[in-house]
mmCIF file with all atom_site columns, C-alpha atoms in Angstrom:
data_model
loop_
_atom_site.group_PDB
_atom_site.id
_atom_site.type_symbol
_atom_site.label_atom_id
_atom_site.label_alt_id
_atom_site.label_comp_id
_atom_site.label_asym_id
_atom_site.label_entity_id
_atom_site.label_seq_id
_atom_site.pdbx_PDB_ins_code
_atom_site.Cartn_x
_atom_site.Cartn_y
_atom_site.Cartn_z
_atom_site.occupancy
_atom_site.B_iso_or_equiv
_atom_site.pdbx_formal_charge
_atom_site.auth_seq_id
_atom_site.auth_comp_id
_atom_site.auth_asym_id
_atom_site.auth_atom_id
_atom_site.pdbx_PDB_model_num
ATOM 1   C CA . UNK A 1 1   ? 145.386 92.155  112.327 1.00 58.00 ? 1   UNK A CA 1
ATOM 2   C CA . UNK A 1 2   ? 148.515 89.998  111.945 1.00 67.00 ? 2   UNK A CA 1
ATOM 3   C CA . UNK A 1 3   ? 151.622 91.396  110.339 1.00 71.00 ? 3   UNK A CA 1
ATOM 4   C CA . UNK A 1 4   ? 152.407 90.353  106.783 1.00 66.00 ? 4   UNK A CA 1
ATOM 5   C CA . UNK A 1 5   ? 155.551 88.312  106.276 1.00 84.00 ? 5   UNK A CA 1
ATOM 6   C CA . UNK A 1 6   ? 156.976 90.458  103.478 1.00 92.00 ? 6   UNK A CA 1
ATOM 7   C CA . UNK A 1 7   ? 156.576 93.943  102.077 1.00 92.00 ? 7   UNK A CA 1
ATOM 8   C CA . UNK A 1 8   ? 155.040 92.457  98.944  1.00 93.00 ? 8   UNK A CA 1
ATOM 9   C CA . UNK A 1 9   ? 152.346 90.659  100.947 1.00 92.00 ? 9   UNK A CA 1
ATOM 10  C CA . UNK A 1 10  ? 151.710 93.781  102.969 1.00 91.00 ? 10  UNK A CA 1
ATOM 11  C CA . UNK A 1 11  ? 151.235 95.880  99.825  1.00 94.00 ? 11  UNK A CA 1
ATOM 12  C CA . UNK A 1 12  ? 148.958 93.215  98.299  1.00 93.00 ? 12  UNK A CA 1
ATOM 13  C CA . UNK A 1 13  ? 146.820 93.113  101.428 1.00 93.00 ? 13  UNK A CA 1
ATOM 14  C CA . UNK A 1 14  ? 146.530 96.918  101.583 1.00 95.00 ? 14  UNK A CA 1
ATOM 15  C CA . UNK A 1 15  ? 145.655 97.033  97.865  1.00 96.00 ? 15  UNK A CA 1
ATOM 16  C CA . UNK A 1 16  ? 142.887 94.465  98.412  1.00 96.00 ? 16  UNK A CA 1
ATOM 17  C CA . UNK A 1 17  ? 141.540 96.457  101.356 1.00 96.00 ? 17  UNK A CA 1
ATOM 18  C CA . UNK A 1 18  ? 141.472 99.665  99.286  1.00 97.00 ? 18  UNK A CA 1
ATOM 19  C CA . UNK A 1 19  ? 139.649 97.837  96.466  1.00 97.00 ? 19  UNK A CA 1
ATOM 20  C CA . UNK A 1 20  ? 137.063 96.551  98.936  1.00 97.00 ? 20  UNK A CA 1
ATOM 21  C CA . UNK A 1 21  ? 136.541 100.048 100.281 1.00 97.00 ? 21  UNK A CA 1
ATOM 22  C CA . UNK A 1 22  ? 136.137 101.486 96.769  1.00 97.00 ? 22  UNK A CA 1
ATOM 23  C CA . UNK A 1 23  ? 133.599 98.767  95.847  1.00 94.00 ? 23  UNK A CA 1
ATOM 24  C CA . UNK A 1 24  ? 131.558 99.326  99.007  1.00 95.00 ? 24  UNK A CA 1
ATOM 25  C CA . UNK A 1 25  ? 131.600 103.081 98.465  1.00 96.00 ? 25  UNK A CA 1
ATOM 26  C CA . UNK A 1 26  ? 130.399 102.688 94.869  1.00 93.00 ? 26  UNK A CA 1
ATOM 27  C CA . UNK A 1 27  ? 127.593 100.346 95.958  1.00 93.00 ? 27  UNK A CA 1
ATOM 28  C CA . UNK A 1 28  ? 126.502 102.722 98.712  1.00 94.00 ? 28  UNK A CA 1
ATOM 29  C CA . UNK A 1 29  ? 126.469 105.695 96.342  1.00 95.00 ? 29  UNK A CA 1
ATOM 30  C CA . UNK A 1 30  ? 124.479 103.783 93.711  1.00 93.00 ? 30  UNK A CA 1
ATOM 31  C CA . UNK A 1 31  ? 121.933 102.722 96.317  1.00 94.00 ? 31  UNK A CA 1
ATOM 32  C CA . UNK A 1 32  ? 121.563 106.231 97.748  1.00 96.00 ? 32  UNK A CA 1
ATOM 33  C CA . UNK A 1 33  ? 121.187 107.726 94.252  1.00 95.00 ? 33  UNK A CA 1
ATOM 34  C CA . UNK A 1 34  ? 118.517 105.158 93.348  1.00 95.00 ? 34  UNK A CA 1
ATOM 35  C CA . UNK A 1 35  ? 116.593 105.666 96.602  1.00 95.00 ? 35  UNK A CA 1
ATOM 36  C CA . UNK A 1 36  ? 116.537 109.446 96.062  1.00 96.00 ? 36  UNK A CA 1
ATOM 37  C CA . UNK A 1 37  ? 115.375 109.019 92.447  1.00 95.00 ? 37  UNK A CA 1
ATOM 38  C CA . UNK A 1 38  ? 112.565 106.635 93.421  1.00 94.00 ? 38  UNK A CA 1
ATOM 39  C CA . UNK A 1 39  ? 111.490 108.928 96.276  1.00 95.00 ? 39  UNK A CA 1
ATOM 40  C CA . UNK A 1 40  ? 110.620 111.653 93.759  1.00 94.00 ? 40  UNK A CA 1
ATOM 41  C CA . UNK A 1 41  ? 107.587 109.603 92.707  1.00 92.00 ? 41  UNK A CA 1
ATOM 42  C CA . UNK A 1 42  ? 108.294 109.941 88.998  1.00 93.00 ? 42  UNK A CA 1
ATOM 43  C CA . UNK A 1 43  ? 108.548 106.893 86.717  1.00 95.00 ? 43  UNK A CA 1
ATOM 44  C CA . UNK A 1 44  ? 112.026 105.333 86.882  1.00 94.00 ? 44  UNK A CA 1
ATOM 45  C CA . UNK A 1 45  ? 113.947 102.650 84.949  1.00 94.00 ? 45  UNK A CA 1
ATOM 46  C CA . UNK A 1 46  ? 113.789 99.088  86.256  1.00 94.00 ? 46  UNK A CA 1
ATOM 47  C CA . UNK A 1 47  ? 117.452 99.033  87.247  1.00 94.00 ? 47  UNK A CA 1
ATOM 48  C CA . UNK A 1 48  ? 117.004 102.101 89.449  1.00 95.00 ? 48  UNK A CA 1
ATOM 49  C CA . UNK A 1 49  ? 113.923 100.607 91.094  1.00 94.00 ? 49  UNK A CA 1
ATOM 50  C CA . UNK A 1 50  ? 115.667 97.259  91.694  1.00 94.00 ? 50  UNK A CA 1
ATOM 51  C CA . UNK A 1 51  ? 118.675 98.944  93.320  1.00 94.00 ? 51  UNK A CA 1
ATOM 52  C CA . UNK A 1 52  ? 116.390 101.078 95.474  1.00 94.00 ? 52  UNK A CA 1
ATOM 53  C CA . UNK A 1 53  ? 114.470 97.947  96.502  1.00 92.00 ? 53  UNK A CA 1
ATOM 54  C CA . UNK A 1 54  ? 117.662 96.383  97.842  1.00 90.00 ? 54  UNK A CA 1
ATOM 55  C CA . UNK A 1 55  ? 119.402 94.517  95.017  1.00 91.00 ? 55  UNK A CA 1
ATOM 56  C CA . UNK A 1 56  ? 123.058 95.231  94.325  1.00 89.00 ? 56  UNK A CA 1
ATOM 57  C CA . UNK A 1 57  ? 123.828 97.198  91.162  1.00 90.00 ? 57  UNK A CA 1
ATOM 58  C CA . UNK A 1 58  ? 125.476 94.316  89.271  1.00 90.00 ? 58  UNK A CA 1
ATOM 59  C CA . UNK A 1 59  ? 122.511 91.980  89.813  1.00 91.00 ? 59  UNK A CA 1
ATOM 60  C CA . UNK A 1 60  ? 120.045 94.742  88.974  1.00 93.00 ? 60  UNK A CA 1
ATOM 61  C CA . UNK A 1 61  ? 121.883 95.441  85.714  1.00 92.00 ? 61  UNK A CA 1
ATOM 62  C CA . UNK A 1 62  ? 121.934 91.721  84.894  1.00 93.00 ? 62  UNK A CA 1
ATOM 63  C CA . UNK A 1 63  ? 118.184 91.147  85.363  1.00 93.00 ? 63  UNK A CA 1
ATOM 64  C CA . UNK A 1 64  ? 116.703 94.518  84.351  1.00 92.00 ? 64  UNK A CA 1
ATOM 65  C CA . UNK A 1 65  ? 116.204 93.530  80.719  1.00 90.00 ? 65  UNK A CA 1
ATOM 66  C CA . UNK A 1 66  ? 114.400 90.281  81.473  1.00 92.00 ? 66  UNK A CA 1
ATOM 67  C CA . UNK A 1 67  ? 112.406 91.935  84.259  1.00 92.00 ? 67  UNK A CA 1
ATOM 68  C CA . UNK A 1 68  ? 110.964 94.578  81.929  1.00 90.00 ? 68  UNK A CA 1
ATOM 69  C CA . UNK A 1 69  ? 110.520 92.299  78.898  1.00 89.00 ? 69  UNK A CA 1
ATOM 70  C CA . UNK A 1 70  ? 106.869 92.043  77.888  1.00 86.00 ? 70  UNK A CA 1
ATOM 71  C CA . UNK A 1 71  ? 105.850 94.781  80.296  1.00 87.00 ? 71  UNK A CA 1
ATOM 72  C CA . UNK A 1 72  ? 104.099 97.880  78.960  1.00 90.00 ? 72  UNK A CA 1
ATOM 73  C CA . UNK A 1 73  ? 106.112 100.947 79.948  1.00 90.00 ? 73  UNK A CA 1
ATOM 74  C CA . UNK A 1 74  ? 104.377 103.828 81.707  1.00 92.00 ? 74  UNK A CA 1
ATOM 75  C CA . UNK A 1 75  ? 106.717 106.322 80.059  1.00 92.00 ? 75  UNK A CA 1
ATOM 76  C CA . UNK A 1 76  ? 109.759 106.411 77.778  1.00 94.00 ? 76  UNK A CA 1
ATOM 77  C CA . UNK A 1 77  ? 112.770 108.704 77.638  1.00 93.00 ? 77  UNK A CA 1
ATOM 78  C CA . UNK A 1 78  ? 115.905 108.896 75.546  1.00 94.00 ? 78  UNK A CA 1
ATOM 79  C CA . UNK A 1 79  ? 119.413 108.687 76.940  1.00 91.00 ? 79  UNK A CA 1
ATOM 80  C CA . UNK A 1 80  ? 122.904 108.500 75.481  1.00 93.00 ? 80  UNK A CA 1
ATOM 81  C CA . UNK A 1 81  ? 125.050 105.386 75.782  1.00 91.00 ? 81  UNK A CA 1
ATOM 82  C CA . UNK A 1 82  ? 128.746 105.192 75.015  1.00 93.00 ? 82  UNK A CA 1
ATOM 83  C CA . UNK A 1 83  ? 129.755 102.678 72.372  1.00 94.00 ? 83  UNK A CA 1
ATOM 84  C CA . UNK A 1 84  ? 133.388 102.623 71.231  1.00 93.00 ? 84  UNK A CA 1
ATOM 85  C CA . UNK A 1 85  ? 135.933 105.416 71.613  1.00 91.00 ? 85  UNK A CA 1
ATOM 86  C CA . UNK A 1 86  ? 133.948 108.675 71.425  1.00 92.00 ? 86  UNK A CA 1
ATOM 87  C CA . UNK A 1 87  ? 130.956 107.207 69.615  1.00 94.00 ? 87  UNK A CA 1
ATOM 88  C CA . UNK A 1 88  ? 127.617 107.530 71.382  1.00 95.00 ? 88  UNK A CA 1
ATOM 89  C CA . UNK A 1 89  ? 124.109 106.477 70.517  1.00 95.00 ? 89  UNK A CA 1
ATOM 90  C CA . UNK A 1 90  ? 120.707 107.636 71.715  1.00 95.00 ? 90  UNK A CA 1
ATOM 91  C CA . UNK A 1 91  ? 118.509 104.819 73.016  1.00 93.00 ? 91  UNK A CA 1
ATOM 92  C CA . UNK A 1 92  ? 115.053 104.642 74.537  1.00 92.00 ? 92  UNK A CA 1
ATOM 93  C CA . UNK A 1 93  ? 114.657 103.657 78.189  1.00 92.00 ? 93  UNK A CA 1
ATOM 94  C CA . UNK A 1 94  ? 111.391 102.269 79.574  1.00 93.00 ? 94  UNK A CA 1
ATOM 95  C CA . UNK A 1 95  ? 110.173 103.973 82.731  1.00 95.00 ? 95  UNK A CA 1
ATOM 96  C CA . UNK A 1 96  ? 107.830 102.364 85.240  1.00 95.00 ? 96  UNK A CA 1
ATOM 97  C CA . UNK A 1 97  ? 105.702 103.683 88.094  1.00 94.00 ? 97  UNK A CA 1
ATOM 98  C CA . UNK A 1 98  ? 105.838 102.163 91.566  1.00 92.00 ? 98  UNK A CA 1
ATOM 99  C CA . UNK A 1 99  ? 102.535 100.324 91.036  1.00 93.00 ? 99  UNK A CA 1
ATOM 100 C CA . UNK A 1 100 ? 103.635 98.668  87.773  1.00 93.00 ? 100 UNK A CA 1
ATOM 101 C CA . UNK A 1 101 ? 107.010 97.761  89.289  1.00 92.00 ? 101 UNK A CA 1
ATOM 102 C CA . UNK A 1 102 ? 105.425 96.210  92.397  1.00 91.00 ? 102 UNK A CA 1
ATOM 103 C CA . UNK A 1 103 ? 103.015 94.148  90.293  1.00 91.00 ? 103 UNK A CA 1
ATOM 104 C CA . UNK A 1 104 ? 105.859 92.764  88.176  1.00 92.00 ? 104 UNK A CA 1
ATOM 105 C CA . UNK A 1 105 ? 108.079 92.166  91.215  1.00 91.00 ? 105 UNK A CA 1
ATOM 106 C CA . UNK A 1 106 ? 105.345 90.027  92.781  1.00 90.00 ? 106 UNK A CA 1
ATOM 107 C CA . UNK A 1 107 ? 105.344 87.638  89.806  1.00 89.00 ? 107 UNK A CA 1
ATOM 108 C CA . UNK A 1 108 ? 108.891 87.723  88.357  1.00 91.00 ? 108 UNK A CA 1
ATOM 109 C CA . UNK A 1 109 ? 111.174 84.809  89.254  1.00 89.00 ? 109 UNK A CA 1
ATOM 110 C CA . UNK A 1 110 ? 114.388 84.155  87.292  1.00 90.00 ? 110 UNK A CA 1
ATOM 111 C CA . UNK A 1 111 ? 115.597 80.613  86.603  1.00 91.00 ? 111 UNK A CA 1
ATOM 112 C CA . UNK A 1 112 ? 118.646 81.030  88.859  1.00 90.00 ? 112 UNK A CA 1
ATOM 113 C CA . UNK A 1 113 ? 117.417 79.698  92.219  1.00 92.00 ? 113 UNK A CA 1
ATOM 114 C CA . UNK A 1 114 ? 119.633 81.920  94.349  1.00 92.00 ? 114 UNK A CA 1
ATOM 115 C CA . UNK A 1 115 ? 118.582 85.103  92.572  1.00 90.00 ? 115 UNK A CA 1
ATOM 116 C CA . UNK A 1 116 ? 114.960 83.927  92.462  1.00 91.00 ? 116 UNK A CA 1
ATOM 117 C CA . UNK A 1 117 ? 115.049 83.678  96.261  1.00 92.00 ? 117 UNK A CA 1
ATOM 118 C CA . UNK A 1 118 ? 116.393 87.250  96.444  1.00 91.00 ? 118 UNK A CA 1
ATOM 119 C CA . UNK A 1 119 ? 113.570 88.486  94.184  1.00 90.00 ? 119 UNK A CA 1
ATOM 120 C CA . UNK A 1 120 ? 111.047 86.632  96.321  1.00 90.00 ? 120 UNK A CA 1
ATOM 121 C CA . UNK A 1 121 ? 112.465 88.305  99.407  1.00 90.00 ? 121 UNK A CA 1
ATOM 122 C CA . UNK A 1 122 ? 112.256 91.719  97.683  1.00 88.00 ? 122 UNK A CA 1
ATOM 123 C CA . UNK A 1 123 ? 108.638 91.051  96.744  1.00 86.00 ? 123 UNK A CA 1
ATOM 124 C CA . UNK A 1 124 ? 107.845 90.194  100.368 1.00 80.00 ? 124 UNK A CA 1
ATOM 125 C CA . UNK A 1 125 ? 109.486 93.370  101.623 1.00 74.00 ? 125 UNK A CA 1
ATOM 126 C CA . UNK A 1 126 ? 107.797 95.552  98.980  1.00 65.00 ? 126 UNK A CA 1
ATOM 127 C CA . UNK A 1 127 ? 104.347 94.140  99.750  1.00 60.00 ? 127 UNK A CA 1
#
């Protein structure tokens, strides 16, 4: 690791390294939490199942809605979401079993070619 030319550059580099470490830690924790939840065998939300299958949390959040659209949920539960300030709202979350999730994963392909390739890879691994 080469030395930074100035203190400012050194601090910027260290700050970037800490941010990278925080991001990796958050991703690892989200993945571990999702894997443990799916291992229970109970119906889980699509986002949890996608993260447990190997997608990163941001991509799973982005495609969870489209993935579950038109799919009949195996179960439903209510959860609270935070809106603005201290305001919360109760919303329904669709829950899916492993069988339903695997069937949808085998057929779902988003329009984005890069992400579609990742979903295809997930489907191959899950099969």
